[in-house]
PDB file of C-alpha atoms in Angstrom:
ATOM      1  CA  MET A  37     165.673 147.490   4.036  1.00 45.00           C
ATOM      2  CA  GLY A  38     163.196 149.549   1.993  1.00 48.00           C
ATOM      3  CA  ALA A  39     159.690 150.645   2.894  1.00 50.00           C
ATOM      4  CA  GLY A  40     158.210 148.216   0.361  1.00 49.00           C
ATOM      5  CA  THR A  41     159.977 145.274   2.006  1.00 48.00           C
ATOM      6  CA  LEU A  42     158.785 146.347   5.456  1.00 50.00           C
ATOM      7  CA  ASP A  43     155.228 146.694   4.202  1.00 52.00           C
ATOM      8  CA  HIS A  44     155.387 143.224   2.688  1.00 44.00           C
ATOM      9  CA  MET A  45     156.739 141.757   5.940  1.00 42.00           C
ATOM     10  CA  LEU A  46     154.004 143.484   7.939  1.00 46.00           C
ATOM     11  CA  ILE A  47     151.279 142.199   5.624  1.00 45.00           C
ATOM     12  CA  ASN A  48     152.652 138.648   5.921  1.00 48.00           C
ATOM     13  CA  LEU A  49     152.764 138.987   9.697  1.00 44.00           C
ATOM     14  CA  LEU A  50     149.176 140.216   9.955  1.00 46.00           C
ATOM     15  CA  PHE A  51     147.823 138.052   7.136  1.00 55.00           C
ATOM     16  CA  PRO A  52     150.048 134.958   6.728  1.00 58.00           C
ATOM     17  CA  PRO A  53     149.916 133.430   3.271  1.00 80.00           C
ATOM     18  CA  ARG A  54     147.687 130.417   2.942  1.00 87.00           C
ATOM     19  CA  CYS A  55     148.243 127.490   0.652  1.00 94.00           C
ATOM     20  CA  ALA A  56     146.023 127.931  -2.406  1.00 93.00           C
ATOM     21  CA  GLY A  57     145.419 124.190  -2.464  1.00 93.00           C
ATOM     22  CA  CYS A  58     144.471 123.296   1.122  1.00 93.00           C
ATOM     23  CA  ARG A  59     144.389 126.676   2.931  1.00 89.00           C
ATOM     24  CA  ALA A  60     147.135 125.739   5.387  1.00 91.00           C
ATOM     25  CA  GLU A  61     148.983 128.777   6.755  1.00 86.00           C
ATOM     26  CA  GLY A  62     152.565 129.631   6.001  1.00 79.00           C
ATOM     27  CA  ALA A  63     153.109 129.078   2.269  1.00 86.00           C
ATOM     28  CA  LEU A  64     151.657 129.942  -1.129  1.00 88.00           C
ATOM     29  CA  CYS A  65     151.668 126.225  -1.851  1.00 94.00           C
ATOM     30  CA  CYS A  66     152.482 123.751   0.902  1.00 95.00           C
ATOM     31  CA  PRO A  67     154.816 120.784   0.228  1.00 94.00           C
ATOM     32  CA  ARG A  68     151.938 118.308   0.310  1.00 94.00           C
ATOM     33  CA  CYS A  69     149.964 120.172  -2.349  1.00 96.00           C
ATOM     34  CA  LEU A  70     153.072 120.821  -4.401  1.00 95.00           C
ATOM     35  CA  GLY A  71     153.519 117.050  -4.454  1.00 96.00           C
ATOM     36  CA  ALA A  72     150.507 116.802  -6.780  1.00 96.00           C
ATOM     37  CA  PHE A  73     152.833 118.020  -9.536  1.00 97.00           C
ATOM     38  CA  GLY A  74     155.477 115.663 -10.822  1.00 96.00           C
ATOM     39  CA  PRO A  75     157.880 115.365 -13.730  1.00 97.00           C
ATOM     40  CA  PRO A  76     156.354 115.837 -17.195  1.00 97.00           C
ATOM     41  CA  ARG A  77     154.442 112.849 -18.481  1.00 97.00           C
ATOM     42  CA  SER A  78     153.016 112.288 -21.930  1.00 96.00           C
ATOM     43  CA  VAL A  79     149.281 112.574 -22.506  1.00 95.00           C
ATOM     44  CA  ARG A  80     147.210 111.257 -25.369  1.00 91.00           C
ATOM     45  CA  VAL A  81     145.105 113.810 -27.220  1.00 89.00           C
ATOM     46  CA  SER A  82     142.987 113.567 -30.339  1.00 79.00           C
ATOM     47  CA  GLY A  83     144.041 115.080 -33.626  1.00 74.00           C
ATOM     48  CA  LYS A  84     147.464 116.053 -34.869  1.00 79.00           C
ATOM     49  CA  GLY A  85     150.096 118.292 -33.395  1.00 82.00           C
ATOM     50  CA  PRO A  86     153.261 118.290 -31.299  1.00 90.00           C
ATOM     51  CA  PRO A  87     153.634 115.880 -28.350  1.00 95.00           C
ATOM     52  CA  VAL A  88     151.819 117.005 -25.215  1.00 96.00           C
ATOM     53  CA  PHE A  89     153.122 116.664 -21.654  1.00 97.00           C
ATOM     54  CA  THR A  90     151.536 117.521 -18.332  1.00 98.00           C
ATOM     55  CA  LEU A  91     152.703 117.988 -14.739  1.00 98.00           C
ATOM     56  CA  ALA A  92     149.478 116.964 -12.938  1.00 97.00           C
ATOM     57  CA  ASP A  93     145.879 115.884 -13.355  1.00 97.00           C
ATOM     58  CA  TYR A  94     143.226 118.567 -13.563  1.00 96.00           C
ATOM     59  CA  ALA A  95     141.554 117.174 -10.459  1.00 96.00           C
ATOM     60  CA  GLY A  96     141.847 117.574  -6.710  1.00 96.00           C
ATOM     61  CA  VAL A  97     144.749 119.753  -5.621  1.00 95.00           C
ATOM     62  CA  GLY A  98     146.018 120.320  -9.171  1.00 96.00           C
ATOM     63  CA  ARG A  99     142.670 121.743 -10.215  1.00 96.00           C
ATOM     64  CA  GLU A 100     142.361 123.865  -7.066  1.00 96.00           C
ATOM     65  CA  LEU A 101     145.770 125.447  -7.593  1.00 96.00           C
ATOM     66  CA  VAL A 102     145.148 126.227 -11.260  1.00 96.00           C
ATOM     67  CA  LEU A 103     141.741 127.733 -10.497  1.00 95.00           C
ATOM     68  CA  ALA A 104     143.153 129.787  -7.630  1.00 94.00           C
ATOM     69  CA  PHE A 105     145.838 131.139  -9.951  1.00 94.00           C
ATOM     70  CA  LYS A 106     143.663 131.616 -13.014  1.00 92.00           C
ATOM     71  CA  GLU A 107     140.272 132.663 -11.652  1.00 90.00           C
ATOM     72  CA  ARG A 108     140.595 133.575  -7.960  1.00 89.00           C
ATOM     73  CA  GLY A 109     143.266 136.245  -7.998  1.00 85.00           C
ATOM     74  CA  ARG A 110     146.198 134.255  -6.603  1.00 90.00           C
ATOM     75  CA  ARG A 111     148.603 135.691  -9.151  1.00 90.00           C
ATOM     76  CA  GLU A 112     151.545 135.208  -6.799  1.00 92.00           C
ATOM     77  CA  LEU A 113     151.329 131.519  -7.734  1.00 94.00           C
ATOM     78  CA  ALA A 114     153.135 132.454 -10.959  1.00 95.00           C
ATOM     79  CA  ALA A 115     156.357 131.952  -8.999  1.00 95.00           C
ATOM     80  CA  VAL A 116     155.302 128.425  -7.984  1.00 96.00           C
ATOM     81  CA  PHE A 117     154.197 127.384 -11.453  1.00 97.00           C
ATOM     82  CA  GLY A 118     157.199 129.104 -13.017  1.00 98.00           C
ATOM     83  CA  ALA A 119     159.536 127.003 -10.879  1.00 97.00           C
ATOM     84  CA  LEU A 120     157.672 123.835 -11.888  1.00 98.00           C
ATOM     85  CA  VAL A 121     157.989 124.754 -15.574  1.00 98.00           C
ATOM     86  CA  ALA A 122     161.699 125.555 -15.193  1.00 98.00           C
ATOM     87  CA  ALA A 123     162.300 122.130 -13.646  1.00 98.00           C
ATOM     88  CA  ALA A 124     160.257 120.394 -16.346  1.00 98.00           C
ATOM     89  CA  LEU A 125     161.846 121.892 -19.468  1.00 98.00           C
ATOM     90  CA  PRO A 126     165.130 119.926 -19.324  1.00 97.00           C
ATOM     91  CA  ARG A 127     163.120 116.728 -18.788  1.00 97.00           C
ATOM     92  CA  LEU A 128     160.968 116.995 -21.909  1.00 97.00           C
ATOM     93  CA  PRO A 129     161.995 114.293 -24.397  1.00 95.00           C
ATOM     94  CA  GLY A 130     163.570 115.716 -27.537  1.00 91.00           C
ATOM     95  CA  VAL A 131     163.459 119.303 -26.310  1.00 95.00           C
ATOM     96  CA  ARG A 132     166.666 121.322 -26.177  1.00 94.00           C
ATOM     97  CA  PRO A 133     167.572 124.972 -25.578  1.00 95.00           C
ATOM     98  CA  ASP A 134     168.775 127.050 -28.506  1.00 93.00           C
ATOM     99  CA  GLU A 135     172.429 127.571 -29.412  1.00 91.00           C
ATOM    100  CA  PHE A 136     172.718 130.260 -26.741  1.00 93.00           C
ATOM    101  CA  GLY A 137     171.300 128.032 -24.026  1.00 94.00           C
ATOM    102  CA  LYS A 138     167.863 129.706 -24.037  1.00 96.00           C
ATOM    103  CA  TRP A 139     164.596 127.844 -23.638  1.00 97.00           C
ATOM    104  CA  TRP A 140     161.791 129.492 -25.599  1.00 98.00           C
ATOM    105  CA  LEU A 141     158.217 129.408 -24.307  1.00 98.00           C
ATOM    106  CA  VAL A 142     155.158 130.538 -26.243  1.00 98.00           C
ATOM    107  CA  PRO A 143     152.164 130.923 -23.891  1.00 98.00           C
ATOM    108  CA  ALA A 144     148.813 129.788 -25.262  1.00 96.00           C
ATOM    109  CA  PRO A 145     146.486 132.750 -25.757  1.00 95.00           C
ATOM    110  CA  SER A 146     143.381 133.591 -23.750  1.00 90.00           C
ATOM    111  CA  ARG A 147     140.215 135.264 -24.920  1.00 88.00           C
ATOM    112  CA  ARG A 148     140.557 139.026 -24.573  1.00 83.00           C
ATOM    113  CA  THR A 149     137.635 139.360 -22.170  1.00 84.00           C
ATOM    114  CA  ALA A 150     138.970 136.579 -19.946  1.00 82.00           C
ATOM    115  CA  SER A 151     142.452 138.080 -19.909  1.00 79.00           C
ATOM    116  CA  ARG A 152     141.101 141.507 -18.919  1.00 81.00           C
ATOM    117  CA  ARG A 153     139.001 139.967 -16.140  1.00 82.00           C
ATOM    118  CA  ARG A 154     142.060 138.168 -14.763  1.00 82.00           C
ATOM    119  CA  GLY A 155     144.314 141.218 -14.887  1.00 81.00           C
ATOM    120  CA  GLY A 156     146.470 139.909 -17.736  1.00 83.00           C
ATOM    121  CA  SER A 157     147.715 136.589 -19.022  1.00 91.00           C
ATOM    122  CA  HIS A 158     148.440 134.164 -16.198  1.00 94.00           C
ATOM    123  CA  LEU A 159     150.464 132.013 -18.604  1.00 96.00           C
ATOM    124  CA  VAL A 160     152.741 134.890 -19.593  1.00 96.00           C
ATOM    125  CA  GLY A 161     153.399 135.443 -15.883  1.00 95.00           C
ATOM    126  CA  THR A 162     154.208 131.773 -15.423  1.00 97.00           C
ATOM    127  CA  ALA A 163     156.525 131.692 -18.425  1.00 98.00           C
ATOM    128  CA  ARG A 164     158.422 134.763 -17.261  1.00 97.00           C
ATOM    129  CA  ALA A 165     158.735 133.380 -13.731  1.00 97.00           C
ATOM    130  CA  SER A 166     160.372 130.263 -15.188  1.00 98.00           C
ATOM    131  CA  GLY A 167     163.373 132.265 -16.381  1.00 97.00           C
ATOM    132  CA  ALA A 168     162.909 131.117 -19.984  1.00 98.00           C
ATOM    133  CA  SER A 169     162.755 133.425 -22.981  1.00 97.00           C
ATOM    134  CA  VAL A 170     159.099 134.271 -23.511  1.00 97.00           C
ATOM    135  CA  ALA A 171     157.361 135.038 -26.791  1.00 97.00           C
ATOM    136  CA  PRO A 172     153.693 135.995 -26.114  1.00 96.00           C
ATOM    137  CA  VAL A 173     152.969 136.166 -29.832  1.00 97.00           C
ATOM    138  CA  LEU A 174     149.701 134.235 -30.199  1.00 97.00           C
ATOM    139  CA  HIS A 175     146.263 135.773 -29.913  1.00 95.00           C
ATOM    140  CA  PHE A 176     142.641 134.860 -30.598  1.00 93.00           C
ATOM    141  CA  LEU A 177     140.498 136.741 -33.062  1.00 92.00           C
ATOM    142  CA  PRO A 178     137.029 137.814 -31.916  1.00 90.00           C
ATOM    143  CA  GLY A 179     134.479 135.040 -32.019  1.00 88.00           C
ATOM    144  CA  VAL A 180     136.283 132.427 -29.927  1.00 90.00           C
ATOM    145  CA  ARG A 181     133.876 131.115 -27.290  1.00 87.00           C
ATOM    146  CA  ASP A 182     134.579 129.692 -23.859  1.00 84.00           C
ATOM    147  CA  SER A 183     135.477 126.059 -24.546  1.00 85.00           C
ATOM    148  CA  VAL A 184     133.998 124.621 -21.344  1.00 83.00           C
ATOM    149  CA  GLY A 185     131.495 121.925 -22.272  1.00 81.00           C
ATOM    150  CA  LEU A 186     132.568 121.657 -25.916  1.00 85.00           C
ATOM    151  CA  ASP A 187     133.665 118.311 -27.341  1.00 87.00           C
ATOM    152  CA  ALA A 188     136.812 117.861 -29.443  1.00 85.00           C
ATOM    153  CA  ALA A 189     135.117 118.634 -32.766  1.00 90.00           C
ATOM    154  CA  ALA A 190     133.393 121.731 -31.397  1.00 92.00           C
ATOM    155  CA  ARG A 191     136.642 122.962 -29.853  1.00 91.00           C
ATOM    156  CA  ARG A 192     138.422 122.669 -33.195  1.00 91.00           C
ATOM    157  CA  ALA A 193     135.601 124.480 -34.973  1.00 92.00           C
ATOM    158  CA  ASN A 194     135.677 127.186 -32.296  1.00 89.00           C
ATOM    159  CA  LEU A 195     139.372 127.874 -32.969  1.00 91.00           C
ATOM    160  CA  SER A 196     139.458 127.293 -36.716  1.00 89.00           C
ATOM    161  CA  GLY A 197     141.016 130.324 -38.399  1.00 90.00           C
ATOM    162  CA  ARG A 198     140.907 132.339 -35.173  1.00 92.00           C
ATOM    163  CA  VAL A 199     144.459 131.860 -33.851  1.00 95.00           C
ATOM    164  CA  ARG A 200     146.855 134.457 -35.208  1.00 96.00           C
ATOM    165  CA  LEU A 201     150.501 135.458 -34.809  1.00 95.00           C
ATOM    166  CA  ARG A 202     151.525 138.952 -33.739  1.00 93.00           C
ATOM    167  CA  PRO A 203     154.342 140.342 -35.906  1.00 88.00           C
ATOM    168  CA  SER A 204     156.324 141.748 -32.974  1.00 88.00           C
ATOM    169  CA  GLY A 205     158.247 139.885 -30.286  1.00 90.00           C
ATOM    170  CA  LEU A 206     158.842 136.819 -32.423  1.00 93.00           C
ATOM    171  CA  PRO A 207     161.745 134.462 -31.648  1.00 94.00           C
ATOM    172  CA  PRO A 208     164.530 134.235 -34.251  1.00 93.00           C
ATOM    173  CA  PRO A 209     163.419 132.416 -37.429  1.00 91.00           C
ATOM    174  CA  GLY A 210     163.478 128.648 -37.105  1.00 93.00           C
ATOM    175  CA  THR A 211     163.655 128.679 -33.307  1.00 95.00           C
ATOM    176  CA  ALA A 212     162.454 125.571 -31.482  1.00 96.00           C
ATOM    177  CA  VAL A 213     159.734 126.552 -29.024  1.00 97.00           C
ATOM    178  CA  VAL A 214     157.593 124.925 -26.340  1.00 98.00           C
ATOM    179  CA  LEU A 215     153.934 125.890 -26.193  1.00 98.00           C
ATOM    180  CA  LEU A 216     152.786 126.489 -22.593  1.00 98.00           C
ATOM    181  CA  ASP A 217     149.184 125.986 -21.449  1.00 97.00           C
ATOM    182  CA  ASP A 218     147.396 125.519 -18.135  1.00 96.00           C
ATOM    183  CA  VAL A 219     144.961 122.711 -18.954  1.00 96.00           C
ATOM    184  CA  VAL A 220     144.741 120.267 -21.848  1.00 95.00           C
ATOM    185  CA  THR A 221     141.396 118.578 -22.477  1.00 93.00           C
ATOM    186  CA  THR A 222     141.181 117.506 -26.118  1.00 92.00           C
ATOM    187  CA  GLY A 223     144.349 119.012 -27.567  1.00 92.00           C
ATOM    188  CA  ALA A 224     142.446 121.394 -29.864  1.00 93.00           C
ATOM    189  CA  THR A 225     144.263 124.491 -28.589  1.00 93.00           C
ATOM    190  CA  ALA A 226     147.660 122.811 -28.859  1.00 93.00           C
ATOM    191  CA  GLU A 227     146.886 121.682 -32.397  1.00 94.00           C
ATOM    192  CA  ALA A 228     145.643 125.104 -33.563  1.00 95.00           C
ATOM    193  CA  CYS A 229     148.497 127.040 -31.950  1.00 96.00           C
ATOM    194  CA  GLY A 230     151.095 124.549 -33.148  1.00 95.00           C
ATOM    195  CA  ALA A 231     149.840 124.842 -36.738  1.00 95.00           C
ATOM    196  CA  VAL A 232     150.105 128.638 -36.679  1.00 96.00           C
ATOM    197  CA  LEU A 233     153.636 128.542 -35.274  1.00 96.00           C
ATOM    198  CA  LYS A 234     154.706 125.870 -37.751  1.00 95.00           C
ATOM    199  CA  ALA A 235     153.315 127.885 -40.674  1.00 95.00           C
ATOM    200  CA  ALA A 236     155.424 130.831 -39.489  1.00 95.00           C
ATOM    201  CA  GLY A 237     158.590 128.710 -39.589  1.00 95.00           C
ATOM    202  CA  PHE A 238     158.967 127.787 -35.926  1.00 96.00           C
ATOM    203  CA  ARG A 239     159.482 124.264 -34.598  1.00 95.00           C
ATOM    204  CA  VAL A 240     157.079 123.400 -31.804  1.00 96.00           C
ATOM    205  CA  THR A 241     158.985 120.587 -30.126  1.00 96.00           C
ATOM    206  CA  ALA A 242     156.456 120.024 -27.338  1.00 97.00           C
ATOM    207  CA  VAL A 243     153.407 121.325 -25.541  1.00 97.00           C
ATOM    208  CA  LEU A 244     153.785 121.613 -21.771  1.00 98.00           C
ATOM    209  CA  THR A 245     150.635 121.948 -19.686  1.00 98.00           C
ATOM    210  CA  LEU A 246     150.327 122.473 -15.956  1.00 98.00           C
ATOM    211  CA  THR A 247     147.430 120.011 -15.776  1.00 98.00           C
ATOM    212  CA  ALA A 248     145.536 117.560 -17.971  1.00 97.00           C
ATOM    213  CA  ALA A 249     141.888 116.538 -17.831  1.00 92.00           C
ATOM    214  CA  ARG A 250     141.497 112.868 -17.036  1.00 76.00           C
ATOM    215  CA  SER A 251     139.825 112.351 -20.406  1.00 64.00           C
ATOM    216  CA  THR A 252     143.298 112.624 -21.948  1.00 63.00           C
ATOM    217  CA  HIS A 253     144.349 109.402 -20.188  1.00 50.00           C
ATOM    218  CA  PRO A 254     147.953 110.292 -19.194  1.00 46.00           C
ATOM    219  CA  HIS A 255     150.406 107.521 -19.877  1.00 43.00           C
ATOM    220  CA  GLY A 256     154.145 106.920 -19.859  1.00 38.00           C
TER     221      GLY A 256
END
């Protein structure tokens, strides 16, 4: 047993992990809070783009867990969300791995300032923890504002022409990919990212989000 393992055990003994959803001791996410996330279900969004699926509502425990992961430094939750994504991929209608059995995930981008504040992309961490092949190839150009409080039209205008594809790390040409995001509200990000990937020759077979705002009216 190495020194790093002993240190980790000692830290857990002195400071037991607490559930990021309800603060109960003993687990990163307790079974009750984990139960807020289910199999992928379709959500209705405005505009065009690939079909969108979510694992939970962006409310209550689902919201608390995403905020803890995204904004409150609980980056160890990448393992929890990665496992949820891994379980969801085979259950997405019409989505299949490539000829080599690989699932390809493209994480939605974050604004550069937000990503720096959070210590890196939380979605890239989630995608990698899922065991899928990860292509973090999308990025925002300067000028994209925080979308909180913007309606669907304003969100589309905010992203128009500001989502770009990095030339390195791309999947093989024609690969079917799943876009991964943490929250869907209007579908503007999914639509903009999907259009960029489609223009580059990739097939976005679905968008998978950890949570969905209730305004999307999940159904199915």
